[in-house]
Structure formats: C-alpha cells, structure tokens
CSV table of C-alpha atoms (C1' of nucleotides) and ligand atoms in Angstrom, one decimal:
chain,number,residue,atom,x,y,z
A,175,MET,CA,-12.6,-1.0,21.5
A,176,GLU,CA,-14.0,-3.7,19.2
A,177,THR,CA,-13.0,-6.8,17.3
A,178,GLU,CA,-14.1,-7.6,13.9
A,179,GLN,CA,-13.4,-9.8,10.9
A,180,SER,CA,-11.7,-8.7,7.8
A,181,SER,CA,-12.9,-10.3,4.6
A,182,TYR,CA,-9.4,-10.1,3.2
A,183,LEU,CA,-6.7,-12.6,3.5
A,184,PRO,CA,-3.8,-11.8,5.8
A,185,VAL,CA,-0.7,-10.0,4.5
A,186,SER,CA,1.6,-12.7,5.6
A,187,GLN,CA,1.6,-15.7,7.8
A,188,GLU,CA,5.2,-15.4,8.6
A,189,GLN,CA,6.0,-15.7,12.3
A,190,LYS,CA,9.7,-16.3,12.5
A,191,ALA,CA,11.0,-13.0,13.9
A,192,LEU,CA,14.5,-11.8,13.1
A,193,PRO,CA,16.7,-10.7,15.9
A,194,LYS,CA,16.3,-7.0,16.4
A,195,ASN,CA,20.0,-6.3,16.3
A,196,ASP,CA,22.3,-6.7,13.3
A,197,SER,CA,23.4,-10.2,14.1
A,198,TYR,CA,23.7,-10.8,10.4
A,199,LYS,CA,26.4,-8.1,9.9
A,200,ASN,CA,29.1,-10.6,9.2
A,201,VAL,CA,27.0,-13.3,7.5
A,202,PRO,CA,27.8,-13.6,3.8
A,203,ASP,CA,25.1,-13.0,1.2
A,204,LYS,CA,25.3,-16.7,0.1
A,205,LYS,CA,24.5,-17.9,3.6
A,206,ILE,CA,21.5,-15.6,3.9
A,207,ILE,CA,20.1,-16.8,0.6
A,208,ARG,CA,20.5,-20.4,1.7
A,209,GLU,CA,18.9,-19.6,5.0
A,210,LEU,CA,15.8,-18.4,3.0
A,211,GLY,CA,15.7,-21.9,1.5
A,212,LEU,CA,16.6,-20.6,-1.9
A,213,LYS,CA,19.3,-21.4,-4.5
A,214,VAL,CA,22.2,-19.0,-4.8
A,215,THR,CA,22.0,-17.3,-8.1
A,216,GLN,CA,24.0,-14.4,-9.6
A,217,GLN,CA,20.9,-12.3,-9.7
A,218,ARG,CA,20.1,-12.8,-6.0
A,219,LEU,CA,23.7,-12.1,-5.1
A,220,LEU,CA,23.6,-8.9,-7.0
A,221,ILE,CA,20.4,-7.8,-5.5
A,222,LEU,CA,21.2,-8.7,-2.0
A,223,ASP,CA,24.5,-6.9,-2.2
A,224,ILE,CA,22.8,-3.7,-3.1
A,225,VAL,CA,20.0,-4.2,-0.6
A,226,ARG,CA,22.6,-4.6,2.2
A,227,ASN,CA,25.2,-2.1,1.1
A,228,GLY,CA,23.4,0.4,-1.1
A,229,PRO,CA,21.1,3.3,-0.2
A,230,ASN,CA,18.4,2.8,2.4
A,231,HIS,CA,14.6,3.1,1.8
A,232,PHE,CA,14.8,2.1,-1.9
A,233,THR,CA,12.0,1.2,-4.2
A,234,ALA,CA,12.0,-2.0,-6.4
A,235,GLN,CA,12.5,0.3,-9.3
A,236,GLU,CA,15.6,1.9,-7.8
A,237,ILE,CA,17.1,-1.4,-6.9
A,238,TYR,CA,16.4,-2.6,-10.5
A,239,GLU,CA,18.3,0.4,-11.9
A,240,VAL,CA,21.4,-0.1,-9.8
A,241,VAL,CA,21.3,-3.9,-10.5
A,242,THR,CA,21.1,-3.4,-14.3
A,243,GLU,CA,24.2,-1.2,-14.2
A,244,LYS,CA,26.2,-4.2,-13.2
A,245,ASN,CA,24.2,-6.8,-15.2
A,246,PRO,CA,21.7,-5.5,-17.8
A,247,ASP,CA,20.1,-8.9,-18.2
A,248,VAL,CA,18.5,-9.0,-14.8
A,249,GLY,CA,14.7,-8.9,-15.0
A,250,PHE,CA,12.4,-6.5,-13.2
A,251,ALA,CA,10.3,-9.4,-12.0
A,252,THR,CA,13.3,-11.0,-10.4
A,253,VAL,CA,13.9,-8.0,-8.3
A,254,TYR,CA,10.3,-8.0,-7.2
A,255,ARG,CA,10.3,-11.7,-6.5
A,256,PHE,CA,13.4,-11.7,-4.4
A,257,LEU,CA,12.4,-8.5,-2.4
A,258,LYS,CA,9.2,-10.2,-1.6
A,259,LYS,CA,10.9,-13.3,-0.4
A,260,LEU,CA,13.2,-11.2,1.8
A,261,SER,CA,10.3,-9.2,3.2
A,262,GLU,CA,8.2,-12.3,3.9
A,263,GLN,CA,11.1,-13.6,6.1
A,264,HIS,CA,11.6,-10.2,7.6
A,265,PHE,CA,15.1,-9.8,6.2
A,266,VAL,CA,13.9,-6.5,4.7
A,267,THR,CA,11.1,-4.3,5.9
A,268,GLU,CA,8.6,-3.0,3.4
A,269,VAL,CA,7.5,0.6,4.1
A,270,ARG,CA,4.5,1.9,2.3
A,271,MET,CA,3.4,5.5,2.6
A,272,GLY,CA,0.1,6.3,0.9
A,273,GLY,CA,-0.3,4.8,-2.5
A,274,MET,CA,3.3,5.1,-3.5
A,275,PRO,CA,5.6,2.3,-4.5
A,276,ALA,CA,6.8,0.3,-1.6
A,277,ARG,CA,10.2,1.1,-0.1
A,278,TYR,CA,12.4,-1.5,1.3
A,279,GLU,CA,15.2,-1.5,3.8
A,280,TRP,CA,17.5,-4.1,5.3
A,281,ALA,CA,15.9,-5.1,8.5
A,282,ALA,CA,18.5,-7.2,10.2
A,283,LYS,CA,20.0,-3.9,11.4
A,284,LYS,CA,18.7,-2.3,14.5
A,285,HIS,CA,14.9,-1.8,14.5
A,286,HIS,CA,13.6,1.7,14.1
A,287,ASP,CA,10.6,3.6,12.9
A,288,HIS,CA,10.1,6.7,10.7
A,289,LEU,CA,9.2,10.3,11.0
A,290,THR,CA,8.4,11.7,7.5
A,291,CYS,CA,7.9,15.2,6.3
A,292,THR,CA,4.8,15.2,4.1
A,293,ARG,CA,6.0,18.3,2.2
A,294,CYS,CA,9.6,17.7,1.3
A,295,GLY,CA,9.7,13.9,1.9
A,296,SER,CA,12.6,14.0,4.3
A,297,ILE,CA,12.8,10.9,6.5
A,298,VAL,CA,14.1,10.7,10.1
A,299,GLU,CA,14.7,7.3,11.6
A,300,PHE,CA,14.1,7.0,15.3
A,301,GLU,CA,13.9,4.3,18.0
A,302,ASN,CA,11.9,4.5,21.2
A,303,GLN,CA,12.1,1.6,23.6
A,304,LYS,CA,9.2,2.9,25.7
A,305,ILE,CA,6.9,2.8,22.7
A,306,GLU,CA,8.1,-0.7,21.8
A,307,ASP,CA,7.4,-1.8,25.4
A,308,LEU,CA,3.9,-0.3,25.4
A,309,GLN,CA,3.1,-2.1,22.2
A,310,GLU,CA,4.0,-5.4,23.7
A,311,GLN,CA,1.8,-4.6,26.7
A,312,ILE,CA,-1.2,-3.7,24.5
A,313,ALA,CA,-0.7,-7.0,22.5
A,314,ASP,CA,-0.6,-9.0,25.8
A,315,ARG,CA,-3.7,-7.3,27.0
A,316,HIS,CA,-5.6,-8.6,24.0
A,317,GLY,CA,-4.0,-12.0,24.0
A,318,PHE,CA,-2.0,-11.4,20.8
A,319,ARG,CA,1.6,-12.4,20.2
A,320,LEU,CA,3.2,-9.6,18.1
A,321,THR,CA,5.3,-10.4,15.1
A,322,HIS,CA,5.9,-6.9,13.8
A,323,HIS,CA,4.5,-3.4,13.6
A,324,ILE,CA,4.4,-0.3,11.6
A,325,LEU,CA,4.9,3.1,13.2
A,326,GLU,CA,5.1,6.0,10.8
A,327,LEU,CA,4.8,9.6,12.0
A,328,TYR,CA,3.9,12.3,9.5
A,329,GLY,CA,4.2,16.0,9.7
A,330,LEU,CA,6.2,19.0,8.7
A,331,CYS,CA,9.9,19.3,9.2
A,332,GLY,CA,11.4,22.5,10.7
A,333,GLU,CA,12.3,23.9,7.3
A,334,CYS,CA,8.9,23.2,5.8
A,335,GLN,CA,7.1,24.9,8.6
A,336,ASN,CA,8.6,28.2,7.4
A,337,GLN,CA,7.4,27.5,3.8
B,237,MET,CA,19.3,8.0,13.3
B,238,GLU,CA,19.6,9.7,9.9
B,239,THR,CA,17.8,12.1,7.6
B,240,GLU,CA,17.5,11.6,3.9
B,241,GLN,CA,15.6,12.8,0.9
B,242,SER,CA,12.9,10.9,-0.8
B,243,SER,CA,12.7,11.2,-4.5
B,244,TYR,CA,8.9,10.9,-4.4
B,245,LEU,CA,6.4,13.6,-3.8
B,246,PRO,CA,4.6,13.7,-0.4
B,247,VAL,CA,1.4,11.8,0.1
B,248,SER,CA,-0.6,14.8,1.2
B,249,GLN,CA,-0.1,18.3,2.3
B,250,GLU,CA,-3.2,18.5,4.4
B,251,GLN,CA,-2.6,20.0,7.7
B,252,LYS,CA,-6.0,20.9,9.0
B,253,ALA,CA,-6.6,18.5,11.8
B,254,LEU,CA,-10.0,17.4,12.9
B,255,PRO,CA,-10.9,17.4,16.6
B,256,LYS,CA,-10.1,14.0,18.1
B,257,ASN,CA,-13.5,13.5,19.7
B,258,ASP,CA,-16.7,13.0,17.7
B,259,SER,CA,-17.8,16.6,17.7
B,260,TYR,CA,-19.6,15.8,14.4
B,261,LYS,CA,-21.9,13.2,15.9
B,262,ASN,CA,-25.0,15.4,15.5
B,263,VAL,CA,-24.0,17.2,12.4
B,264,PRO,CA,-26.1,16.2,9.4
B,265,ASP,CA,-24.5,14.7,6.3
B,266,LYS,CA,-25.5,17.7,4.2
B,267,LYS,CA,-23.7,20.1,6.5
B,268,ILE,CA,-20.6,18.0,6.4
B,269,ILE,CA,-20.6,17.9,2.6
B,270,ARG,CA,-21.0,21.7,2.5
B,271,GLU,CA,-18.2,22.0,5.0
B,272,LEU,CA,-16.0,20.2,2.5
B,273,GLY,CA,-16.8,22.9,0.0
B,274,LEU,CA,-18.8,20.5,-2.2
B,275,LYS,CA,-22.2,20.3,-3.6
B,276,VAL,CA,-24.8,18.1,-1.9
B,277,THR,CA,-25.6,15.3,-4.3
B,278,GLN,CA,-27.6,12.1,-3.9
B,279,GLN,CA,-24.5,10.1,-4.4
B,280,ARG,CA,-22.6,11.9,-1.7
B,281,LEU,CA,-25.5,11.6,0.7
B,282,LEU,CA,-25.7,7.9,0.1
B,283,ILE,CA,-22.0,7.3,0.4
B,284,LEU,CA,-21.7,9.5,3.5
B,285,ASP,CA,-24.5,7.7,5.2
B,286,ILE,CA,-22.9,4.4,4.8
B,287,VAL,CA,-19.5,5.7,5.8
B,288,ARG,CA,-20.9,7.1,9.0
B,289,ASN,CA,-23.4,4.5,9.9
B,290,GLY,CA,-22.3,1.3,8.1
B,291,PRO,CA,-19.5,-1.1,9.0
B,292,ASN,CA,-16.1,0.1,10.0
B,293,HIS,CA,-12.9,-0.5,8.1
B,294,PHE,CA,-14.5,-0.8,4.7
B,295,THR,CA,-12.8,-0.8,1.3
B,296,ALA,CA,-14.0,1.4,-1.6
B,297,GLN,CA,-15.3,-1.7,-3.2
B,298,GLU,CA,-17.3,-2.7,-0.1
B,299,ILE,CA,-18.8,0.8,0.1
B,300,TYR,CA,-19.6,0.6,-3.6
B,301,GLU,CA,-21.5,-2.6,-3.2
B,302,VAL,CA,-23.7,-1.3,-0.4
B,303,VAL,CA,-24.3,1.9,-2.2
B,304,THR,CA,-25.5,0.2,-5.4
B,305,GLU,CA,-28.0,-1.8,-3.4
B,306,LYS,CA,-29.8,1.4,-2.8
B,307,ASN,CA,-29.0,3.1,-6.0
B,308,PRO,CA,-27.6,0.9,-8.8
B,309,ASP,CA,-26.6,3.9,-10.9
B,310,VAL,CA,-23.9,5.2,-8.6
B,311,GLY,CA,-20.5,4.9,-10.2
B,312,PHE,CA,-17.4,3.3,-8.8
B,313,ALA,CA,-15.3,6.3,-9.5
B,314,THR,CA,-17.7,8.5,-7.6
B,315,VAL,CA,-17.1,6.4,-4.5
B,316,TYR,CA,-13.4,6.7,-4.9
B,317,ARG,CA,-13.5,10.4,-5.6
B,318,PHE,CA,-15.6,11.2,-2.5
B,319,LEU,CA,-13.7,9.0,-0.2
B,320,LYS,CA,-10.6,10.8,-1.3
B,321,LYS,CA,-12.1,14.1,-0.6
B,322,LEU,CA,-13.1,12.9,2.8
B,323,SER,CA,-9.7,11.5,3.7
B,324,GLU,CA,-7.9,14.6,2.4
B,325,GLN,CA,-9.8,16.6,4.9
B,326,HIS,CA,-9.3,13.9,7.6
B,327,PHE,CA,-13.0,13.1,7.8
B,328,VAL,CA,-12.1,9.5,7.1
B,329,THR,CA,-8.9,7.8,7.9
B,330,GLU,CA,-7.2,5.7,5.2
B,331,VAL,CA,-5.6,2.5,6.5
B,332,ARG,CA,-3.3,0.5,4.3
B,333,MET,CA,-2.0,-2.8,5.3
B,334,GLY,CA,0.5,-4.4,2.9
B,335,GLY,CA,-0.5,-4.1,-0.7
B,336,MET,CA,-4.2,-4.6,-0.1
B,337,PRO,CA,-6.9,-2.2,-1.0
B,338,ALA,CA,-7.1,0.8,1.3
B,339,ARG,CA,-9.6,0.6,4.1
B,340,TYR,CA,-11.4,3.6,5.3
B,341,GLU,CA,-13.1,4.6,8.6
B,342,TRP,CA,-15.0,7.5,9.9
B,343,ALA,CA,-12.4,9.6,11.6
B,344,ALA,CA,-14.4,12.2,13.5
B,345,LYS,CA,-14.8,9.6,16.2
B,346,LYS,CA,-12.2,9.0,18.8
B,347,HIS,CA,-8.7,8.4,17.5
B,348,HIS,CA,-7.4,4.9,17.8
B,349,ASP,CA,-4.9,2.5,16.3
B,350,HIS,CA,-5.1,-1.2,15.2
B,351,LEU,CA,-3.9,-4.6,16.3
B,352,THR,CA,-4.4,-7.1,13.5
B,353,CYS,CA,-4.1,-10.9,13.4
B,354,THR,CA,-2.1,-11.8,10.4
B,355,ARG,CA,-3.7,-15.2,10.2
B,356,CYS,CA,-7.4,-14.7,10.6
B,357,GLY,CA,-7.6,-11.0,9.9
B,358,SER,CA,-9.4,-10.0,13.1
B,359,ILE,CA,-8.9,-6.4,14.1
B,360,VAL,CA,-8.8,-5.0,17.6
B,361,GLU,CA,-9.0,-1.2,18.0
B,362,PHE,CA,-7.0,0.3,20.8
B,363,GLU,CA,-6.0,3.7,22.2
B,364,ASN,CA,-3.0,4.5,24.2
B,365,GLN,CA,-2.4,8.0,25.3
B,366,LYS,CA,1.2,7.3,26.5
B,367,ILE,CA,2.2,6.3,23.0
B,368,GLU,CA,0.5,9.3,21.5
B,369,ASP,CA,2.4,11.6,23.9
B,370,LEU,CA,5.7,9.9,23.2
B,371,GLN,CA,5.1,10.4,19.5
B,372,GLU,CA,4.7,14.1,20.1
B,373,GLN,CA,7.9,14.2,22.1
B,374,ILE,CA,9.8,12.5,19.3
B,375,ALA,CA,8.5,14.9,16.7
B,376,ASP,CA,9.4,17.9,18.9
B,377,ARG,CA,12.9,16.5,19.4
B,378,HIS,CA,13.4,16.6,15.6
B,379,GLY,CA,11.7,19.9,15.0
B,380,PHE,CA,8.7,18.3,13.3
B,381,ARG,CA,5.1,19.3,13.8
B,382,LEU,CA,3.0,16.2,13.5
B,383,THR,CA,-0.1,16.0,11.4
B,384,HIS,CA,-1.0,12.3,11.7
B,385,HIS,CA,0.5,8.9,12.2
B,386,ILE,CA,0.1,5.2,11.4
B,387,LEU,CA,0.5,2.7,14.2
B,388,GLU,CA,-0.5,-0.8,13.2
B,389,LEU,CA,0.5,-3.8,15.3
B,390,TYR,CA,0.5,-7.3,13.7
B,391,GLY,CA,0.6,-10.7,15.3
B,392,LEU,CA,-1.4,-13.8,16.1
B,393,CYS,CA,-4.6,-13.5,18.1
B,394,GLY,CA,-5.2,-15.9,21.0
B,395,GLU,CA,-7.2,-18.4,18.9
B,396,CYS,CA,-4.7,-18.5,16.0
B,397,GLN,CA,-1.9,-19.2,18.4
B,398,ASN,CA,-3.5,-22.6,19.0
B,399,GLN,CA,-3.7,-23.2,15.2
C,79,DG,C1',33.9,-33.0,-14.7
C,80,DA,C1',29.4,-34.5,-16.9
C,81,DT,C1',24.3,-35.2,-16.3
C,82,DG,C1',19.5,-34.6,-15.1
C,83,DG,C1',15.9,-32.9,-12.2
C,84,DT,C1',14.1,-28.8,-10.6
C,85,DA,C1',14.2,-24.0,-9.0
C,86,DT,C1',14.9,-19.8,-11.2
C,87,DT,C1',14.8,-16.5,-14.8
C,88,DG,C1',13.5,-12.7,-18.3
C,89,DA,C1',10.0,-11.1,-21.0
C,90,DA,C1',5.6,-10.3,-21.6
C,91,DA,C1',1.0,-10.4,-20.4
C,92,DA,C1',-2.2,-10.1,-16.6
C,93,DT,C1',-4.1,-8.2,-12.4
C,94,DC,C1',-5.5,-5.0,-9.2
C,95,DA,C1',-6.3,-0.7,-7.1
C,96,DT,C1',-6.7,3.8,-8.2
C,97,DT,C1',-7.1,8.0,-11.3
C,98,DA,C1',-8.0,10.7,-15.4
C,99,DT,C1',-11.1,11.8,-19.3
C,100,DT,C1',-15.2,13.3,-21.2
C,101,DA,C1',-19.7,14.1,-22.7
C,102,DA,C1',-24.1,14.1,-20.3
C,103,DT,C1',-26.6,15.6,-16.2
C,104,DA,C1',-27.8,17.6,-11.8
C,105,DG,C1',-27.3,21.3,-8.1
C,106,DT,C1',-27.9,25.9,-7.0
C,107,DA,C1',-27.7,30.9,-7.1
C,108,DA,C1',-30.2,34.4,-9.3
D,21,DT,C1',-37.0,29.0,-14.8
D,22,DT,C1',-32.7,29.8,-16.3
D,23,DA,C1',-27.9,29.5,-16.8
D,24,DC,C1',-23.7,28.4,-15.1
D,25,DT,C1',-20.8,24.9,-13.3
D,26,DA,C1',-19.7,21.1,-10.5
D,27,DT,C1',-20.6,16.5,-10.6
D,28,DT,C1',-21.5,12.2,-12.6
D,29,DA,C1',-21.2,7.4,-15.0
D,30,DA,C1',-18.8,4.9,-18.0
D,31,DT,C1',-14.8,3.9,-19.7
D,32,DA,C1',-10.0,4.2,-20.7
D,33,DA,C1',-5.6,4.9,-18.7
D,34,DT,C1',-2.2,4.4,-15.3
D,35,DG,C1',1.2,2.4,-12.3
D,36,DA,C1',2.7,-0.9,-9.2
D,37,DT,C1',3.0,-5.6,-8.5
D,38,DT,C1',2.2,-10.5,-9.8
D,39,DT,C1',1.7,-14.3,-12.8
D,40,DT,C1',2.7,-17.2,-16.7
D,41,DC,C1',5.7,-19.9,-19.3
D,42,DA,C1',9.3,-21.6,-22.1
D,43,DA,C1',14.3,-21.2,-21.7
D,44,DT,C1',18.2,-21.5,-18.5
D,45,DA,C1',21.1,-22.0,-14.4
D,46,DC,C1',21.9,-24.4,-10.0
D,47,DC,C1',23.6,-28.3,-7.7
D,48,DA,C1',23.2,-33.0,-5.9
D,49,DT,C1',24.7,-37.2,-7.7
D,50,DC,C1',27.2,-39.8,-10.5
E,281,LIG,MN1,14.5,3.2,8.0
E,282,LIG,MN1,-10.4,1.5,13.4
E,283,LIG,ZN1,10.0,19.0,5.0
E,284,LIG,ZN1,-6.3,-14.7,14.4
DNA sequence: GATGGTATTGAAAATCATTATTAATAGTAA
DNA sequence: TTACTATTAATAATGATTTTCAATACCATC
C-alpha cells in the first residue's frame, strides 16, 4: 500500500454528487439544462431527450446518428460538447472499456455497475450495496471523501464459455 | 438489471490468468520474454527492466523516456508493442482513468485496486478481499466466469479537502 | 415584439494516444 | 557462419475527442 503522485492532471474536479436514485425522473429536460448553467437550445433538447429515453450505454457516435435523423444539421462536436458537460456534472456516466469509444448512460437513475463478456460484448448491470459500503470504508480509512467510482467486471458469459 | 448487446468487439479474449502473488519475483527478464513466446532483444530487456524495477503506474510515454536515456535508438512503437504483449498476457495491468493515456504496472505482484484523488492526482493502492469475493459471487450469480476487473475509487484526499 | 450582448453552434482543423506499414536489422537454430 | 524470420525504427495512418472560429441562436432588457 503506497501513495504516489501522478504527473497528469485530474480527470475532473467536480464534486457535486447527484442523488443515487432517479429523483430527476419527472424533471423536464429544460430544467436540467438550466441546472447545468447552460442555455436551452434545440440541439441540447434533442440530445438530452435521446440520452434520457433512448438506448442505454450509447457512444457519442450512436447518439449523433439518432440525433441527425430528427435534425440533420446538428454537429458532431455539439454532441461531444454536451455529453461532456453532462458527465462533468455526473448527469451521465462515462464508461470506458479498453481503448474503445466512451459509452454514456443517464446517471440520475439508480446507480449500478457492469459485468461485461469480453467475447460477445454482452453487458449485465448489477448493484451490490455491500461493495458500495466497503468502498466507503476504504476511502474513510485513507482520509478520502469519495465522489464516484468505476467497477467493471470482465469475463465470459455462460454461452461464451461453451464456445 | 438487464442484459444487452454491445455493437463493439471485445477488448481482449485473453483468459490465462497469472497467479495473484509475485511468483515471478526471481524469474529473470529473459525467461519471462521467452515465456511470452518472443525473442529476447535488447529493447525488450531494457523495457522489461524498467517495467519491473522502475516507478509504478507509468505511461508508455514515461517508459519511453526512461528507455531512451539508456539507449536513444529505441523506438516509441516498440515500447507500445511490447507493453501490449505484456498486458495481453496479464504480465502488466493496464489502468485507464478518463480519457488519459493508459498507465501500466507490473501485475505479477499482488493484486490491488486504486483510490485516486481527482484534484492532486495522488494514488493510494489498496486490497480488499471481501470485495474480491463479492465480485466472484456476482459473476457466479449471472453465470459468468471472471477474468479480470477494474475497481477505481475517485474522490478528494485529506489535504485536498482543505483546499 | 425588437435589439444587443454573449453563449452556442457547425464545420473543419488540430490533437493525442495508439496502431499499422515497411524496408532494414538482429536473434537464433542449424 | 549462414539463412530464415521475428523484430525494429521511423513514419504514416487511424480513430476518438477537442479546439478553433466565424456565423447564429438564446434571452434579458427594453
Ligand atoms: Mn449501465
Ligand atoms: Mn497500482
Ligand atoms: Zn459472451
Ligand atoms: Zn488530493
């Protein structure tokens, strides 16, 4: 057990944690955008709608494709910019496995972690309160105050174990 | 709790797990390189020496800089290539936080996870057998056989909590 | 409802980490 | 040594994400 200094800048200095349950379920998109300190634009409304109601675990590219079906003039950079804002404020969670494009998911819903099959790519979401508690204990023990964590389990799913 | 399909290919299909303790402590670099099924080259010896005996949690860039101090003719791509081989066979662990360059560490030593301060970048290593066990239980419950996992805790260290 | 200041945008270029290509070189079995 | 390949350095290519910047859309104020 050791402590050392990284020569890189921190990922994010965000500290404001979002409630772990989906207390935002009935909050309209506009309100959420304002809560981020941003102006309400057509692009952001479009993107946020898909982020909240579309498929889970999407990439920026995937979001972009759905967005442009409804409005072909939305730029790729805008999707990236807004996803970044959302993840900085923990409204979406950024999941990165390996060197692949980041995947995002609406985070205001109940917290969970992921169990991923490295062969077929299937993803199981799970929640385990004991692990969450143990994480807090570990942080306490080292004088840290936790803001977030990444727990990703990798292995082979049942099917893939039989080739 | 849901299962879904990712449209991306898996990160790695490696399954061979390395013993969790440092059973390689007294194994010479040459032997390890041969065990990887690779030829023993000056470059690989140089790189492996630094990986095993140099600072922990290094980036490919950092390794490269140290390597070139001893032999300025070693190429950057060679460092990447060899680190990749090592991580494919689980001799080194690849740690990615956010979108930053991957960090590597010699993995034949005891397994552990990380607690990182998002403000100053300090890293605490920890190990928690209860969490490890719970992870196995979760995998079992879903019919998975685990190969590896990522557990990274983020927060503010004691010092950074007081600005 | 019009206006003006400023945040936001799309398009494109830039960046950054990582990988692929390729002709030259070095490791190794015989 | 020799001969056969794997490996290498250099460089180009890739792919995701970010930045730049001039044009445009919000929205507070009139
Ligand atoms: Mn999820
Ligand atoms: Mn470590
Ligand atoms: Zn599978
Ligand atoms: Zn700190």
